[in-house]
XYZ file of C-alpha atoms in Angstrom:
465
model
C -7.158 -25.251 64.254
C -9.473 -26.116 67.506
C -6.747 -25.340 69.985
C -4.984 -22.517 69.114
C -6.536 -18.929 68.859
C -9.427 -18.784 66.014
C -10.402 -15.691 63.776
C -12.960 -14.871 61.719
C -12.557 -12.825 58.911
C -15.600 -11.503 56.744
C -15.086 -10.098 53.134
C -11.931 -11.531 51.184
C -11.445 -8.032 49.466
C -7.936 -6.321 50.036
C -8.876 -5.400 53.661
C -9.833 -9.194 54.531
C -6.900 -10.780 52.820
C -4.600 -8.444 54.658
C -5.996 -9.213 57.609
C -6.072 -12.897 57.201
C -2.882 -13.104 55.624
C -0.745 -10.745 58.562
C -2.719 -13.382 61.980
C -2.016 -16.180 60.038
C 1.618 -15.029 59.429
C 1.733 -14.864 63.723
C 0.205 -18.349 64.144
C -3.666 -17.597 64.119
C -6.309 -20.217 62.952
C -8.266 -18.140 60.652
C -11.655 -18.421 58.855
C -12.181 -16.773 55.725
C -15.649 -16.135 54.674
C -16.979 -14.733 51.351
C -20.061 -14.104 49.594
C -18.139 -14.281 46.467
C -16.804 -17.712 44.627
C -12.903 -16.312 44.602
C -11.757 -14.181 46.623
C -10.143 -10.691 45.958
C -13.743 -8.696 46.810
C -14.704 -5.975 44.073
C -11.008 -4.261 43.478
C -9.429 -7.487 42.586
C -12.569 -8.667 40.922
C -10.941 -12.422 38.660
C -12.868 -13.338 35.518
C -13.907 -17.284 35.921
C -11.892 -20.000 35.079
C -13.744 -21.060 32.804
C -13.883 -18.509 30.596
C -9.945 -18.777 29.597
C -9.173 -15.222 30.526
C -5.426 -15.381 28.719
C -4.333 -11.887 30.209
C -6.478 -11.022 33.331
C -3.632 -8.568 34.413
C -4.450 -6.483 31.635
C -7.686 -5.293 33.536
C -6.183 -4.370 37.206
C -3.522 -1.833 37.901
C -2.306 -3.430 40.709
C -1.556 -7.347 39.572
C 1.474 -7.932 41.751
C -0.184 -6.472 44.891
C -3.070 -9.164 43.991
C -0.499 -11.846 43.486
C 1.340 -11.308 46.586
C -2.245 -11.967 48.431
C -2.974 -14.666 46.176
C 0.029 -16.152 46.785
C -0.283 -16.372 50.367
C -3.356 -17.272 50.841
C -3.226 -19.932 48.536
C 0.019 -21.054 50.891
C -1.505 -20.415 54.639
C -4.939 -22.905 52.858
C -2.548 -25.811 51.861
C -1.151 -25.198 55.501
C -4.253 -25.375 57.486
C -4.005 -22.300 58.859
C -6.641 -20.036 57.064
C -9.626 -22.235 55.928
C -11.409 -20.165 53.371
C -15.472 -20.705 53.152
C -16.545 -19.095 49.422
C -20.463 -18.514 48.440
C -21.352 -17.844 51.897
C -23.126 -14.781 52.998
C -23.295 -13.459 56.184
C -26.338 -12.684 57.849
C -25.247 -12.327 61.524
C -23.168 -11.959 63.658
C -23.230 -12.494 67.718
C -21.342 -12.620 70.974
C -21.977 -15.294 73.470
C -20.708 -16.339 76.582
C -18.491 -19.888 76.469
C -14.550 -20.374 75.151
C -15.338 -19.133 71.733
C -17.490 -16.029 72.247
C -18.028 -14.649 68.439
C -20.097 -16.331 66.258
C -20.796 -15.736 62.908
C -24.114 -17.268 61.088
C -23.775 -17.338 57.411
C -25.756 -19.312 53.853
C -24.382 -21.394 51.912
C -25.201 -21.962 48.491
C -26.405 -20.335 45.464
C -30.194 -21.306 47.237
C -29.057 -19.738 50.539
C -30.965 -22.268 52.046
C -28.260 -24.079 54.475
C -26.869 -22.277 57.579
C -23.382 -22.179 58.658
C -21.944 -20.923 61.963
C -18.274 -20.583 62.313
C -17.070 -20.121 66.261
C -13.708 -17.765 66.796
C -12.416 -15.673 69.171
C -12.450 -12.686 67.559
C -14.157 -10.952 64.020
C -12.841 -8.794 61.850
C -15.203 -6.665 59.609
C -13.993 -6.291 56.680
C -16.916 -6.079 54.260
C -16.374 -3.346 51.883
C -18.620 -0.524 50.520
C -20.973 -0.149 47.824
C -22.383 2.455 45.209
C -24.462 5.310 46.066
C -27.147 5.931 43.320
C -29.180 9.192 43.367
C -32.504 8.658 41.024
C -32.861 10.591 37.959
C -36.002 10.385 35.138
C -34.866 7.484 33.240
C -32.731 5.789 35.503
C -34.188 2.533 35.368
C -34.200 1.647 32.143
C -31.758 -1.144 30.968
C -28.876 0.007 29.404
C -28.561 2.031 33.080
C -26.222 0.619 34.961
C -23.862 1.439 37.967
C -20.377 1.962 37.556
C -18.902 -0.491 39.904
C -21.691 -2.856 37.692
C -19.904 -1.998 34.517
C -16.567 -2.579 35.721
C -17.610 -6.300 37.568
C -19.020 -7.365 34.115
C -16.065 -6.098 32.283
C -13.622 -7.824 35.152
C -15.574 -10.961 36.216
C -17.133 -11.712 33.090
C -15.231 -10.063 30.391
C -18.145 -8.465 28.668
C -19.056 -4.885 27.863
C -22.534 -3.583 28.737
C -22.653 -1.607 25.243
C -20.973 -0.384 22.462
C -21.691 3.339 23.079
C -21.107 3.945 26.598
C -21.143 7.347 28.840
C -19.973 6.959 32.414
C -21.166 9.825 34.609
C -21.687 10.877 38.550
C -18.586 11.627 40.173
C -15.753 10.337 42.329
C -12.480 8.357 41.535
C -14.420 5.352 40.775
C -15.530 6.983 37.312
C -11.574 7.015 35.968
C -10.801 3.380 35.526
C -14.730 2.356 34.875
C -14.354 4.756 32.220
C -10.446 3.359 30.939
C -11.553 0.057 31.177
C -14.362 0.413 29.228
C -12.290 2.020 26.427
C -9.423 -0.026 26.774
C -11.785 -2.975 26.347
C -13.224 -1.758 22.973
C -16.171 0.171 23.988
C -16.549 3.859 22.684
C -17.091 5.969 25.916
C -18.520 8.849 24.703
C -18.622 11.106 27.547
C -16.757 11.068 30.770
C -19.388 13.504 33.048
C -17.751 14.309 36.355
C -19.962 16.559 38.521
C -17.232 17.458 40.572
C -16.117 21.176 40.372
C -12.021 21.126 39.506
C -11.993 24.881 41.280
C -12.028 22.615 44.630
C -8.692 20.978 44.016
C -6.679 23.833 44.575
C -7.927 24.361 48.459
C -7.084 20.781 48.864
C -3.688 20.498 47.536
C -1.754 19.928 50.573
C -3.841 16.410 51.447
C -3.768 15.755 47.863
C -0.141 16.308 47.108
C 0.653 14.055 50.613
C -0.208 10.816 48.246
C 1.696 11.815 44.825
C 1.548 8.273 43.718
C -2.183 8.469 43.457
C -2.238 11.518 41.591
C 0.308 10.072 39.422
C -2.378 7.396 38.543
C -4.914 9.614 38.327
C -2.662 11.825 35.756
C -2.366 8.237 33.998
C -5.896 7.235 33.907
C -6.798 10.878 32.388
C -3.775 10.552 29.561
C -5.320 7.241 28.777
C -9.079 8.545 28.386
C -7.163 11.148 26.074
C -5.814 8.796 23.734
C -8.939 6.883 23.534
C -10.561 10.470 22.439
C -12.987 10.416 25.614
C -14.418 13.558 26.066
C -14.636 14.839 29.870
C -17.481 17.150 30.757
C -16.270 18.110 34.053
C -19.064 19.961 36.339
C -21.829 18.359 34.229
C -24.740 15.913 35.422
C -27.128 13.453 33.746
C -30.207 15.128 34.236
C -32.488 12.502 32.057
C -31.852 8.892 30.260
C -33.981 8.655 27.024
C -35.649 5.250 25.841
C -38.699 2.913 25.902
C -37.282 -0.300 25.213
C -33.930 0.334 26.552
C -31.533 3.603 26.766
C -30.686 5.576 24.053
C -29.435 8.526 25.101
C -28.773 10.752 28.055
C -29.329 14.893 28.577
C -26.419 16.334 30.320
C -26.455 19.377 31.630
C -23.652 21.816 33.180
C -23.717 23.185 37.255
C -23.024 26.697 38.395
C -20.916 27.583 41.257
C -23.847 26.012 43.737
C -24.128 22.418 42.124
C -27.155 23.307 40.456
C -28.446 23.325 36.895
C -26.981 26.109 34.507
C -29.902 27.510 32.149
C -28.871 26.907 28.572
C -26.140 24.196 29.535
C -27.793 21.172 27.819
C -26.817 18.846 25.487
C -28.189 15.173 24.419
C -25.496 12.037 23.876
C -26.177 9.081 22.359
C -25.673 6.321 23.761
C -26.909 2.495 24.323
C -25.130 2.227 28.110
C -24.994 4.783 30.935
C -22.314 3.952 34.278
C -23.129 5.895 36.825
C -22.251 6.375 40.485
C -22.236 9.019 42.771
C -19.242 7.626 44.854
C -19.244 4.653 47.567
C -20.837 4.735 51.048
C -19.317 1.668 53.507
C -21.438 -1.881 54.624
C -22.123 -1.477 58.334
C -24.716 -3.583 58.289
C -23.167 -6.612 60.788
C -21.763 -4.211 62.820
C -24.641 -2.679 63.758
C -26.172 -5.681 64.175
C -23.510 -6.307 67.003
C -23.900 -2.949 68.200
C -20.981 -1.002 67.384
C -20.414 2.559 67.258
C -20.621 4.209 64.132
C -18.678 7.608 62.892
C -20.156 10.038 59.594
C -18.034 7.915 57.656
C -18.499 4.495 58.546
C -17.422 2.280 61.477
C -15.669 4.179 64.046
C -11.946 1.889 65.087
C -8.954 3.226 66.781
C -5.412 3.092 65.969
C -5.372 -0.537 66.089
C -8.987 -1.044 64.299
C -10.559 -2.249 67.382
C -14.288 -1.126 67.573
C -15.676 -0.306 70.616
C -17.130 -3.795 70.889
C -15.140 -6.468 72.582
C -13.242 -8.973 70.283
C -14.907 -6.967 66.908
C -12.115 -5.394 64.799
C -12.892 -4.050 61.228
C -10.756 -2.872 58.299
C -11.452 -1.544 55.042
C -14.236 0.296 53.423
C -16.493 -0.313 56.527
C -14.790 2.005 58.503
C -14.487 4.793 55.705
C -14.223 4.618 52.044
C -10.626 4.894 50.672
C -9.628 2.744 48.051
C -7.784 -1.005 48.117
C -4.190 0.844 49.337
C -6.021 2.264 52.346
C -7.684 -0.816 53.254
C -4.571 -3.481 52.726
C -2.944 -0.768 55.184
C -5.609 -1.402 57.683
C -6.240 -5.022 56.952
C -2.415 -5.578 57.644
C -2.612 -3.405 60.846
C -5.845 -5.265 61.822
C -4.086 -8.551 61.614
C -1.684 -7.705 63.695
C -3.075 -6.328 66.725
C -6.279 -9.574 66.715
C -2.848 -11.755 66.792
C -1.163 -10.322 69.946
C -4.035 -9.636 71.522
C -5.388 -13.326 70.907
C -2.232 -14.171 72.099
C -2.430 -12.702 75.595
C 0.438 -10.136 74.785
C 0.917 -6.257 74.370
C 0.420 -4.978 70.456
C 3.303 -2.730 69.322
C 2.673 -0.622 66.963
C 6.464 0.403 66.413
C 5.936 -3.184 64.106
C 3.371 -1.620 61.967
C 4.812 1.747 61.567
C 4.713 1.736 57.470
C 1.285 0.413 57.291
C 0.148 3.151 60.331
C 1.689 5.978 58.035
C 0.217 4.762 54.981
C -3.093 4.898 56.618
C -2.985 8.013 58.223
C -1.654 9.802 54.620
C -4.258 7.599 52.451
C -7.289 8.683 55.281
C -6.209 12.305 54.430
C -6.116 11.994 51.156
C -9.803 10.452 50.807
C -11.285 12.948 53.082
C -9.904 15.791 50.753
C -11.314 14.025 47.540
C -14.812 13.055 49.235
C -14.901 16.963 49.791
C -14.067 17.449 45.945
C -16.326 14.918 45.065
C -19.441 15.468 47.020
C -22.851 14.986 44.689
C -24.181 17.972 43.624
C -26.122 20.027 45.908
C -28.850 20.469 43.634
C -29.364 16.729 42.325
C -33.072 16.135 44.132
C -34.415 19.231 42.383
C -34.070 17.287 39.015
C -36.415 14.001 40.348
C -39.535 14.318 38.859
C -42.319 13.343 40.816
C -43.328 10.504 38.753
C -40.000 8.888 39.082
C -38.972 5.556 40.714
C -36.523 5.991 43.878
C -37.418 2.880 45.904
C -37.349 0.104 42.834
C -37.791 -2.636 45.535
C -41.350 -1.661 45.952
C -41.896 0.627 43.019
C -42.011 4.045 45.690
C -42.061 7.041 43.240
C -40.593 10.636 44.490
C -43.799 12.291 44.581
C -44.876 9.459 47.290
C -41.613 10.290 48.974
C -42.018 14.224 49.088
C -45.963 13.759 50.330
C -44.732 12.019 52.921
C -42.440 14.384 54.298
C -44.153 17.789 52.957
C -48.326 16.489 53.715
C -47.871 13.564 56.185
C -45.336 15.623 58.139
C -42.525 12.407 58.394
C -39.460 13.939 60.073
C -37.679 10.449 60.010
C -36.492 8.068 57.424
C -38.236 5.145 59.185
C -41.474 7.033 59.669
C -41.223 7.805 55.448
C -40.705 3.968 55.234
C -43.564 3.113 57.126
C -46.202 5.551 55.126
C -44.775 4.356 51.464
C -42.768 1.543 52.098
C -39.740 2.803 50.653
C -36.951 0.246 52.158
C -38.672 -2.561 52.719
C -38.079 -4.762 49.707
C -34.904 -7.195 49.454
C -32.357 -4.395 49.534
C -33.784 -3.088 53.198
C -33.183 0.648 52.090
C -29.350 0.192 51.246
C -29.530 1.408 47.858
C -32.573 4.192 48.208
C -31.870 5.782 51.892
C -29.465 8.519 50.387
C -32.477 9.411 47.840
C -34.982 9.394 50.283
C -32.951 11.676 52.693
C -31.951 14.116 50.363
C -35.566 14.013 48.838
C -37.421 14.678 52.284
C -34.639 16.589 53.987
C -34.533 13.510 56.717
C -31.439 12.888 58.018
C -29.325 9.491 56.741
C -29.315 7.771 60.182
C -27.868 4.545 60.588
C -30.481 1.307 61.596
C -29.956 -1.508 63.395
C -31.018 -4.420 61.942
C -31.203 -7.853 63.483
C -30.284 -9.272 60.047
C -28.121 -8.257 57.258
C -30.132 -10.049 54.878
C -33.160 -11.997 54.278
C -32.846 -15.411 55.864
C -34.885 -18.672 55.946
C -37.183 -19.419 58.283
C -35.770 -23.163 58.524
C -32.415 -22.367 59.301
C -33.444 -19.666 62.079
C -35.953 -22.546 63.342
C -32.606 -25.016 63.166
C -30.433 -22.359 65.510
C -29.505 -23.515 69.017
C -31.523 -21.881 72.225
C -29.857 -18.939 73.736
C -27.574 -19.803 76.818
């Protein structure tokens, strides 16, 4: 692949593979790199080999959309033309000046002591999203677990968290975390959507655009019924009980405003809470490399060019909307890196389908996101004795002092007076709490790294031309 036009591709979710798959298809060298040991990213999640899996279908909803990219990337590997690099992460990634100007630096290993750079002419982003978690007394107790965590043990390693589960926050996440678990022998008892169904009738013209997904929404819920789940819809975990471990939760229904109903309560038992208050998209390398960034994630334009030369991303990055929304994007991605690498004109009358897909599926999202915001009273619930920042064990009350005595206006100034966001996670999974506990906005950073890297392998890097 040295002489003809080289791509990099980051994530090997739907998004990547889509993207890989389509500039392959037009006679691009590609490099696929993933953090994970197969790819398929979160969605298409594969249980190990060697754990005999005899019907791994049974846990996706989409198995021939996963064997069609399975398929081909298996072929365009045996080929040459996509080389796919598994158990790396990416830490970086860089322009340069020279006849390959992107590079991306990346470990290798379950140590992540051994750097890799891969050289291309172009990147595509396509690096997924991950869960927001908003703190609540209890939270950390085992037995607590997110709902995208549930659903990768029950997926990658075919094991339930509990017996007794109750899967609560809200989004469309929640549905199949929630079937799954069922399906798989668990008893779910609760299903605790804070979402308020009065929304869904101002949104019915985006919603009813995408049928099909409210047809397997209709499915998931018909499911949950004959597994005997009960939904509490406009309901929040307000506490998880325990000392060892979790026990139970206290749910508790929301008025019109999002906030706790006096007299609503009720206890659950339980040995397993899932729990996610919907996704929020990795940015991280591409604000490293400097690129613009929307409310929703990384802004693109019709052809999912950012606004950095030779950086294209796809997927959850640039908004979170589910695997059909990013294979859309991925596919459209493709395309356009290939002409352009090329030296010719992209035309989108070629990716017409995949461009109307996108522009329904965006719609759709941004409809449910509005259905499915958190509630807007979830902070007054965190007690001041609770953990938000578990990296560095930052309580609320040292988040609120900070804001309310020390006068902090800015999420980096509240990091600096209690270290929230500066352990191993760099603020990725406690920024939303910390915002919404000190009333600082949730700006974006820009971080030299994406993750926590060696000093040896920075010390082995090449000078700067």
């Amino acid at each position: 692949m040295t002489d003809r036009p080289h791509l990099v591709v980051v994530g090997a979710g739907p998004a990547g593979l889509a993207g890989a798959l389509a500039a392959a298809a037009r006679g691009i060298g590609v490099t696929l790199v993933d953090a994970a040991d197969q790819a398929g990213g979160q969605f298409y999640r594969q249980p190990a080999a060697a754990l005999g899996a005899r019907r791994p279908q049974a846990l996706h909803h989409q198995w021939r959309a996963w064997k069609r990219l399975r398929d081909g990337l298996d072929r365009y590997c045996a080929t040459g033309l996509i080389r796919h690099l598994t158990d790396h992460h990416v830490w970086c990634v860089e322009r340069r000046s020279g006849s390959r100007p992107v590079t991306v630096h990346a470990l290798h290993g379950p140590t992540q002591e051994e750097g890799i750079d891969v050289h291309a002419d172009a990147v595509l982003l396509a690096t997924g999203g991950y869960e927001r978690v908003l703190p609540f007394p209890g939270w950390t107790l085992p037995g607590v677990v997110t709902a995208g965590g549930a659903q990768a043990m029950l997926k990658g390693g075919l094991v339930l968290p509990g017996r007794t589960a109750v899967v609560a926050g809200t989004g469309p996440l929640l549905l199949p975390v929630a079937t799954g678990l069922a399906a798989a022998g668990a008893r779910v008892a609760a299903l605790v959507e804070s979402a308020d169904p009065a929304g869904v009738p101002r949104r019915i013209p985006a919603l009813a655009a995408r049928p099909d997904k409210l047809a397997e929404g209709a499915g998931y819920a018909a499911r949950l019924l004959r597994h005997g789940v009960r939904a509490l819809p406009r309901h929040t975990v307000v506490e998880a009980h325990g000392t060892e471990r979790l026990t139970a939760v206290t749910v508790a229904a929301l008025d019109r405003n999002g906030r706790i109903r006096p007299g609503g309560s009720r206890l659950i038992r339980c040995d397993t809470l899932a729990v996610g208050q919907g996704m929020l998209p990795h940015t991280d390398l591409a604000e490293t490399l400097g690129c613009a960034l929307s409310g929703s994630g990384v802004r693109v334009d019709d052809e999912q060019r950012t606004d950095v030369p030779g950086v294209w991303a796809a997927g959850e990055t640039t908004g979170i909307g589910g695997a059909a929304l990013a294979l859309a994007e991925g596919h459209i991605a493709g395309r356009s890196i290939a002409a352009r690498l090329r030296g010719t004109a992209p035309d989108p009358r070629r990716w017409v389908a995949a461009a109307r897909a996108r522009t329904r599926l965006r719609h759709f999202y941004s409809a449910l996101d509005a259905v499915c915001a958190p509630p807007a009273g979830w902070a007054e619930q965190v007690t001041d004795d609770t953990l938000v920042c578990r990296c560095e064990e930052v309580t609320a009350g040292e988040v609120r002092s900070a804001a309310g005595t020390l006068g902090a206006r800015d999420l980096r100034t509240v990091k600096l007076l209690t270290r929230a966001g500066m352990g191993w996670c760099q603020g990725r999974m406690c920024a939303p709490a910390v915002a919404g506990l000190t009333g600082c906005p949730l700006t974006e950073g820009r971080r030299p790294f994406a993750r926590p890297v060696p000093l040896g392998v920075l010390a082995a890097l090449p000078e700067p031309d």
